[in-house]
CSV table of C-alpha atoms and ligand atoms in Angstrom, one decimal:
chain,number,residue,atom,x,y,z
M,1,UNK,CA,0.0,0.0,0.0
M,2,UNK,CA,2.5,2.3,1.7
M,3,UNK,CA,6.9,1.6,-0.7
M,4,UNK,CA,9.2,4.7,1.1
M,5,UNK,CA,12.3,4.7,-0.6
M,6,UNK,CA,15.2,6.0,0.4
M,7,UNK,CA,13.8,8.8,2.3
M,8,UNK,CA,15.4,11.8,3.3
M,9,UNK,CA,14.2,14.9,5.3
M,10,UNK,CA,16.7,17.7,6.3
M,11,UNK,CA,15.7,20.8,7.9
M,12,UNK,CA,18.7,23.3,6.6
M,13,UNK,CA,21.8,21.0,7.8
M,14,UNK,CA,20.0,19.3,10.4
M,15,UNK,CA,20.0,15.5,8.4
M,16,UNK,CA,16.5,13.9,10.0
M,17,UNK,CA,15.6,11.2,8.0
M,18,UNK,CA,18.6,9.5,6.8
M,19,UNK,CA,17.6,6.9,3.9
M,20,UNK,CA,14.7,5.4,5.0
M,21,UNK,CA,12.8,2.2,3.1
M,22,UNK,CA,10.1,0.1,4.1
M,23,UNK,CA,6.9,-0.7,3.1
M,24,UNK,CA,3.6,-0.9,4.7
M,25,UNK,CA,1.1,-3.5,3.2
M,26,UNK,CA,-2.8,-3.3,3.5
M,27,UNK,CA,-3.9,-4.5,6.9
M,28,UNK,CA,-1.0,-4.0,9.0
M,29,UNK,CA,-0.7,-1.9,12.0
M,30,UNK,CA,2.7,-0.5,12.0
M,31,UNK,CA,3.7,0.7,15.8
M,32,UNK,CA,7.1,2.9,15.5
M,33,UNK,CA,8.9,3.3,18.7
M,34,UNK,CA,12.3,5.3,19.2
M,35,UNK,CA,13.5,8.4,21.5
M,36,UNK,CA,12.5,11.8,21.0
M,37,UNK,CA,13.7,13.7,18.5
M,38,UNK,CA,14.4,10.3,16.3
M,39,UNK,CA,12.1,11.6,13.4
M,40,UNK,CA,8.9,9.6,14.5
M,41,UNK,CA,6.9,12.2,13.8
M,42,UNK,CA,8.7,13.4,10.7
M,43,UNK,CA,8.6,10.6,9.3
M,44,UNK,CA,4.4,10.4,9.3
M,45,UNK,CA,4.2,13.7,7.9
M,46,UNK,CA,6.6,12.9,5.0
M,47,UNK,CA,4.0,9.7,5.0
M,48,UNK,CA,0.8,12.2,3.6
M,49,UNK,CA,3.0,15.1,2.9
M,50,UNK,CA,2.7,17.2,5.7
M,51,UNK,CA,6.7,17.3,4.8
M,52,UNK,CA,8.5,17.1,1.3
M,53,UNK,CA,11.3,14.8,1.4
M,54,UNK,CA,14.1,16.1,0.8
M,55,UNK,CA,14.9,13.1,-1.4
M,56,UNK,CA,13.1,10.0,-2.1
M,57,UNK,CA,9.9,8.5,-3.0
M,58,UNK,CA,6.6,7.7,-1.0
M,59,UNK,CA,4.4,5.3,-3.1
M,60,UNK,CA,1.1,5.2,-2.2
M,61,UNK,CA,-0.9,2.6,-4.3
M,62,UNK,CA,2.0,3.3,-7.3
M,63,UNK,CA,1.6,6.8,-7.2
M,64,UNK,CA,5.1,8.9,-6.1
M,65,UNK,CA,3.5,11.3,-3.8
M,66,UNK,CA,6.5,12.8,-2.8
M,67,UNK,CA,6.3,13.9,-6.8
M,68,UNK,CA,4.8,17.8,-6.4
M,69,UNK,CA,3.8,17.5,-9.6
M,70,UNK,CA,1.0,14.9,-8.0
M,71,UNK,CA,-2.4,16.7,-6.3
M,72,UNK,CA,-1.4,16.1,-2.9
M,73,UNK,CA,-5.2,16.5,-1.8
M,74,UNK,CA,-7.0,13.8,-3.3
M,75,UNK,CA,-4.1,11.4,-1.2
M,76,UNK,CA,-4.4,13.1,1.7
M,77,UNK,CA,-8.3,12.6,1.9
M,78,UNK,CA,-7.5,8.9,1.4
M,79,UNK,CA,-4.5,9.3,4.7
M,80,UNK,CA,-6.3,10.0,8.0
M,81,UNK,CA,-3.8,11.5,10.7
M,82,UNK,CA,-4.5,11.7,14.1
M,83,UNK,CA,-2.6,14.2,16.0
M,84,UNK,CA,-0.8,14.3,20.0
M,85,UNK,CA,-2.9,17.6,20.5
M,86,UNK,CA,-6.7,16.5,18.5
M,87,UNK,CA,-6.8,19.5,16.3
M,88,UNK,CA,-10.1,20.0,16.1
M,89,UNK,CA,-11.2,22.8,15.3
M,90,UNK,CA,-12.4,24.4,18.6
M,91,UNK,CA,-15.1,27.1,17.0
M,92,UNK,CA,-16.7,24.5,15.6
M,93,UNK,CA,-19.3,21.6,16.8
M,94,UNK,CA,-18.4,18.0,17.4
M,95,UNK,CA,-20.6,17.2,14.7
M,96,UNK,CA,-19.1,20.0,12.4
M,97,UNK,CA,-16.1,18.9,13.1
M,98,UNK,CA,-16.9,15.6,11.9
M,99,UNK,CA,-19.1,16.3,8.9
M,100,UNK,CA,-16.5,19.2,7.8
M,101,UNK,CA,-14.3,17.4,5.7
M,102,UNK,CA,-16.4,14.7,3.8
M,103,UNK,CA,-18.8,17.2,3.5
M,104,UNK,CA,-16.7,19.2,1.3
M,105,UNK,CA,-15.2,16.7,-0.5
M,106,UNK,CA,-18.7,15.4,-1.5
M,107,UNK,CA,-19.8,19.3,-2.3
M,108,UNK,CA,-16.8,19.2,-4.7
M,109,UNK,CA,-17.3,16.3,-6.7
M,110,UNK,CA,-20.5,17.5,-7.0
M,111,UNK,CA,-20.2,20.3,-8.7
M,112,UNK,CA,-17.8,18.6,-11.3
M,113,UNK,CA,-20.5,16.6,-11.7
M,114,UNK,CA,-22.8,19.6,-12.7
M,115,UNK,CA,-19.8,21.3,-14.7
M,116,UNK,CA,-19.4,17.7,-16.6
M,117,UNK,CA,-23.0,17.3,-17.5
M,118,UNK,CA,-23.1,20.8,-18.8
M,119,UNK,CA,-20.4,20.2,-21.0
M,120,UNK,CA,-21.9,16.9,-22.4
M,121,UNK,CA,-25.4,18.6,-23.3
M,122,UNK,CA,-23.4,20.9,-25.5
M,123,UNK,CA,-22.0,17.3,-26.7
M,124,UNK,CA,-18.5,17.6,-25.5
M,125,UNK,CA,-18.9,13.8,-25.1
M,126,UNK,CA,-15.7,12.7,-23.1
M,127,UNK,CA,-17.7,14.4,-19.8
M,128,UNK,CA,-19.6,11.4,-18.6
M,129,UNK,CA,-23.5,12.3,-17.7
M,130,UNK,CA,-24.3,11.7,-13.9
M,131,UNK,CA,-27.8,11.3,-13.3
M,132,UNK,CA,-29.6,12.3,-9.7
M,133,UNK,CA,-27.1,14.5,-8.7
M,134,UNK,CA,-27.4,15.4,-4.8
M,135,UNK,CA,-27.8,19.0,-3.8
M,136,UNK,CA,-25.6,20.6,-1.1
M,137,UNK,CA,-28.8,20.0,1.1
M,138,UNK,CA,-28.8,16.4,1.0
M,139,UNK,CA,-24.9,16.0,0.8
M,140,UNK,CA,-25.1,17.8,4.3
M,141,UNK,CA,-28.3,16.0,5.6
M,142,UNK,CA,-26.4,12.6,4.3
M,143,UNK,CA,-22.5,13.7,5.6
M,144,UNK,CA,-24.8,14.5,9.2
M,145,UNK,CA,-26.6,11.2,9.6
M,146,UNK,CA,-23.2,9.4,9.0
M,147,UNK,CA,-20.8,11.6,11.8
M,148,UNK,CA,-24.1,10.9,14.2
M,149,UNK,CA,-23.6,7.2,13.1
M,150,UNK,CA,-19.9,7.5,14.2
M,151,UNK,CA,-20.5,9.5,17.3
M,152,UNK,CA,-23.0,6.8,18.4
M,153,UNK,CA,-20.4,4.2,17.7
M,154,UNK,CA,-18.2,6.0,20.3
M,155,UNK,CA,-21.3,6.7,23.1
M,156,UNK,CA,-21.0,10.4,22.4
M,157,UNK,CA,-24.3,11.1,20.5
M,158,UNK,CA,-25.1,13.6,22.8
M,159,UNK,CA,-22.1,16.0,22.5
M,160,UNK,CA,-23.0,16.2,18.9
M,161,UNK,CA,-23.6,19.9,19.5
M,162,UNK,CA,-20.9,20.4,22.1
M,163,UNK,CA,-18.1,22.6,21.7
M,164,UNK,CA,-14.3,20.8,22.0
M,165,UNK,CA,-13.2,23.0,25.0
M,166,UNK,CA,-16.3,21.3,27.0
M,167,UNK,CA,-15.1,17.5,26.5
M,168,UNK,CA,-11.9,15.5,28.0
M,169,UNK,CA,-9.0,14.8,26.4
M,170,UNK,CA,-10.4,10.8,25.9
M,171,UNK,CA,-13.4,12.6,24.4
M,172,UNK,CA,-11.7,15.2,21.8
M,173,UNK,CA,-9.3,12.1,21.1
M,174,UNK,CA,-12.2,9.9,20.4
M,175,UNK,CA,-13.8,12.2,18.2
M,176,UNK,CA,-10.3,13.1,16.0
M,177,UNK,CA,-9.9,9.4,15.7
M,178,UNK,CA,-14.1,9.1,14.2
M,179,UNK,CA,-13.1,12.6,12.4
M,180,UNK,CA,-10.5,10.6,10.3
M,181,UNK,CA,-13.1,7.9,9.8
M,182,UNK,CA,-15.5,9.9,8.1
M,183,UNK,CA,-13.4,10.2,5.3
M,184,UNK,CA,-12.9,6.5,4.9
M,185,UNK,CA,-9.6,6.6,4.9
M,186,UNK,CA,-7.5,3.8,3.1
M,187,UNK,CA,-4.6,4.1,6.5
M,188,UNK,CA,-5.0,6.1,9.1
M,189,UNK,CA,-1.7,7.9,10.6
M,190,UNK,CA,-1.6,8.2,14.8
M,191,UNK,CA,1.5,10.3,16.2
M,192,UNK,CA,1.3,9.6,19.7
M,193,UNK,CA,-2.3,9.8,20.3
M,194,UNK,CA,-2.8,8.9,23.7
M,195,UNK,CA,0.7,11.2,25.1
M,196,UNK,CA,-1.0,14.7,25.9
M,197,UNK,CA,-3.8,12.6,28.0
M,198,UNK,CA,-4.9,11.9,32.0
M,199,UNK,CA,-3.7,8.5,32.4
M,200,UNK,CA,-7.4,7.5,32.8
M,201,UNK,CA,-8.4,8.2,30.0
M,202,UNK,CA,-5.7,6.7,27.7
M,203,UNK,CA,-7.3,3.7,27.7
M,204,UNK,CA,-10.6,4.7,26.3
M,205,UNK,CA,-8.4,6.1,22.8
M,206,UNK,CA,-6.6,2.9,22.9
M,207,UNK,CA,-10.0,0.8,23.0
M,208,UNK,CA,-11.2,2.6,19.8
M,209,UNK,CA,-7.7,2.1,17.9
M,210,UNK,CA,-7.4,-1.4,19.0
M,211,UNK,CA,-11.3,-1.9,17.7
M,212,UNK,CA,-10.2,-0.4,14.8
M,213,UNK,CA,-6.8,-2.8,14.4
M,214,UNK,CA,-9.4,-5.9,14.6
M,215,UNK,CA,-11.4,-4.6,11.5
M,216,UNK,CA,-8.0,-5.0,10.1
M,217,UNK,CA,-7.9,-1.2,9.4
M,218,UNK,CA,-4.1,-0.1,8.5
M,219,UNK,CA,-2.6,2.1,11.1
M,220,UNK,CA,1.2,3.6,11.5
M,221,UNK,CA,0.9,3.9,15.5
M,222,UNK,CA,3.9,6.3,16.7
M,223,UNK,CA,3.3,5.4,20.8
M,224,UNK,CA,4.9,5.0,23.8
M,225,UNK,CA,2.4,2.5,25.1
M,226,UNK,CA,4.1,-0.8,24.8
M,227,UNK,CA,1.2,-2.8,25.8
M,228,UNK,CA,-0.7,-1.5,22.3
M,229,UNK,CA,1.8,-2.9,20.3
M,230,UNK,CA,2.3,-6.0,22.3
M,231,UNK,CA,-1.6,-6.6,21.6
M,232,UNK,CA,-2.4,-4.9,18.5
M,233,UNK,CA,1.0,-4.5,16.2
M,234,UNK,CA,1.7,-6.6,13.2
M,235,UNK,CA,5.0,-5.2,13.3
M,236,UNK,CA,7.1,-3.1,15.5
M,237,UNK,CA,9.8,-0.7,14.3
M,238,UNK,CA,12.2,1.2,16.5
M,239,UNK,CA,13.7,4.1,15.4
M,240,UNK,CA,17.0,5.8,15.8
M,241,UNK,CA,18.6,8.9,15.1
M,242,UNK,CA,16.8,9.0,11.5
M,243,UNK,CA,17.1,5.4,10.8
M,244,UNK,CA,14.9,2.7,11.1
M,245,UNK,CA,17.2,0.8,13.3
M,246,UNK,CA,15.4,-2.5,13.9
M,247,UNK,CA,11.5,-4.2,13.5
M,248,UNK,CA,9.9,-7.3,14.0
M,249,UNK,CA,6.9,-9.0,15.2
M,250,UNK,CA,5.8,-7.8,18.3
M,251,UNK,CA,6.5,-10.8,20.3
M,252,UNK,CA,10.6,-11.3,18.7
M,253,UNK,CA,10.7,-7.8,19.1
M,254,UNK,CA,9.9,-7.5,22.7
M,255,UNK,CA,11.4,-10.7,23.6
M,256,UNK,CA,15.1,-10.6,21.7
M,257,UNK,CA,16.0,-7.1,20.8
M,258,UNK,CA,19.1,-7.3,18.8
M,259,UNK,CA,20.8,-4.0,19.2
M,260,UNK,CA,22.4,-2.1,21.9
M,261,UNK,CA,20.2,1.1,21.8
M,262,UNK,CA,17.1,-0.9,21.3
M,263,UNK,CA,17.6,-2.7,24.3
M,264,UNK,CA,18.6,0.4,26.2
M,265,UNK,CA,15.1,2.0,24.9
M,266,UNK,CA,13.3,-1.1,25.9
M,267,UNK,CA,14.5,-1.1,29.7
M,268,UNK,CA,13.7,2.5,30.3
M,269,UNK,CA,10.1,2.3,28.8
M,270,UNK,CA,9.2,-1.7,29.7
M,271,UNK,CA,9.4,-0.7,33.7
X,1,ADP,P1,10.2,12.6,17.2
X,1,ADP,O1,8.7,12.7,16.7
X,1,ADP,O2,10.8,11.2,17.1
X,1,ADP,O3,10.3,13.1,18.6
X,1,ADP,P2,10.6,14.7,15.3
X,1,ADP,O4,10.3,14.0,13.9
X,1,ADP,O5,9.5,15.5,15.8
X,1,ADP,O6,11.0,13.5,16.3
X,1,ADP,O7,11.9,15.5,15.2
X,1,ADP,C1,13.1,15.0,14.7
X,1,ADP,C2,14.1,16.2,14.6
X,1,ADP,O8,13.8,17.1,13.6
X,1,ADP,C3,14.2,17.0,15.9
X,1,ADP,O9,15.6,17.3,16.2
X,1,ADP,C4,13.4,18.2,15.6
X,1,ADP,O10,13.9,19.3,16.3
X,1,ADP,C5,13.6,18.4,14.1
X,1,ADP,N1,12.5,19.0,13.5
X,1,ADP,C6,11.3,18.5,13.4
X,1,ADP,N2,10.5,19.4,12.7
X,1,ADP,C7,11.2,20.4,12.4
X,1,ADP,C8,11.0,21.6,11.6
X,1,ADP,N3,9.7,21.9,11.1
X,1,ADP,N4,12.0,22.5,11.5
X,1,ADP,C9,13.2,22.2,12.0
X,1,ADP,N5,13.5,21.1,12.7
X,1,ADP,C10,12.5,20.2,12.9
X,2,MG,MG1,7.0,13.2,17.7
């Protein structure tokens, strides 16, 4: 799904990401692990090009979007992120925040539809006709029913109209992670998600990404919570000064580290 090639990232002379390659297939949850300041997080936003590599490819599905010549938007709809700090959008409703997004998307094809089937009544025949297309009215009624759907999933139907700066931090997280949903996303992206929360609520977010990992969605999990990836990794990868150091199934990984630094890393997280 995911080929990085030889991925680079400097920022001026600072080298980040130094040559990186792996691939992510369909279906796998991917937990990264590694110090701070290793290029975890760089390395996701290279992943839907939040960052331009400095050099080197990111394939997603054959297409070199790392290429600036590609319309990064139409990937990044199809890459959900999810984010230390939620970014939602705080003047806005849970449910707008929700509905924002596929709502728009949905508004836009839309009116290529209308822009097509104009161009095909005055016979310009390569626009294909669409029949019934939906107004803005029923995109939004549809785009509503489907965030309440989501909301519901997670118990919060009733903060639908809340504001973000009323909810928790399990809350807020819980909604980012149904906000990437909504645009069906093919992997969804988490950069320590559970690390700016009250330990009681981290395990609420991890309940929800490890519901997620059994309907075999693909995730890149950047976390510090070992017992995640333990339960819910296909693979772990621990990260290094830039470089994808070592990986492995969870249980070889956890069980026979093979180098020095990832050993060291292991014994001051595993306590
Ligand atoms: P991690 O997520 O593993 O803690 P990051 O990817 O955030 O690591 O950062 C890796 C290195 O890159 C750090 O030294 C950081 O200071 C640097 N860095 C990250 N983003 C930027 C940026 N936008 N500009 C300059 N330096 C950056
Ligand atoms: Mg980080």
């Amino acid at each position: 799904m995911i080929d990085v090639v030889k991925l680079n990232k400097s920022f001026g002379d600072h080298h980040v990401l130094k040559d990186i390659s792996v691939t992510i297939e369909k279906g796998e949850r991917v937990v990264i692990i590694g110090p701070s300041g290793s290029g975890k997080s760089t390395f996701l936003r290279c992943l839907n090009c939040m960052e331009d590599p400095t050099s080197g490819q990111v394939i997603f599905e054959g297409v070199n979007i790392a290429d600036l010549s590609v319309n990064i938007n139409t990937y990044r709809e199809r890459i959900g992120m999810v984010f230390q700090h939620f970014n939602l959008f705080n003047n806005k409703t849970v449910l707008e925040n929700i509905m924002l997004s596929p709502y728009l998307v949905e508004k836009k094809k839309m009116k290529k539809a209308k822009k097509d089937n104009f161009f095909h009544k005055l016979g310009m025949k390569k626009h294909p006709y669409t029949e019934n297309i939906p107004s803005a009215k029923d995109i939004k009624a549809q785009k509503k029913e489907e965030a309440m759907v989501l909301l519901k999933r997670i118990g919060l139907e009733e903060k639908a109209n809340a504001y973000p700066s009323t909810l928790s931090g399990g809350q807020k997280q819980r909604i980012a992670i149904i906000r990437s949903l909504a645009m069906h996303p093919e992997v969804i992206l988490f950069d320590e998600p559970t690390s700016a929360l009250d330990p009681e609520m981290v395990g609420e977010v991890l309940e929800l990404m490890k519901e997620l990992a059994e309907e075999n969605m693909t995730m890149v999990v950047v976390t510090h919570e070992m017992g995640f990836a333990k339960e819910a990794a296909t693979r772990v990868i621990f990260m290094d000064d830039g470089r994808m150091v070592e990986e492995n199934t969870p249980a070889e990984f956890f069980l026979n580290p093979k180098t020095d630094r990832c050993k060291e890393f292991l014994s001051k997280v595993l306590v």
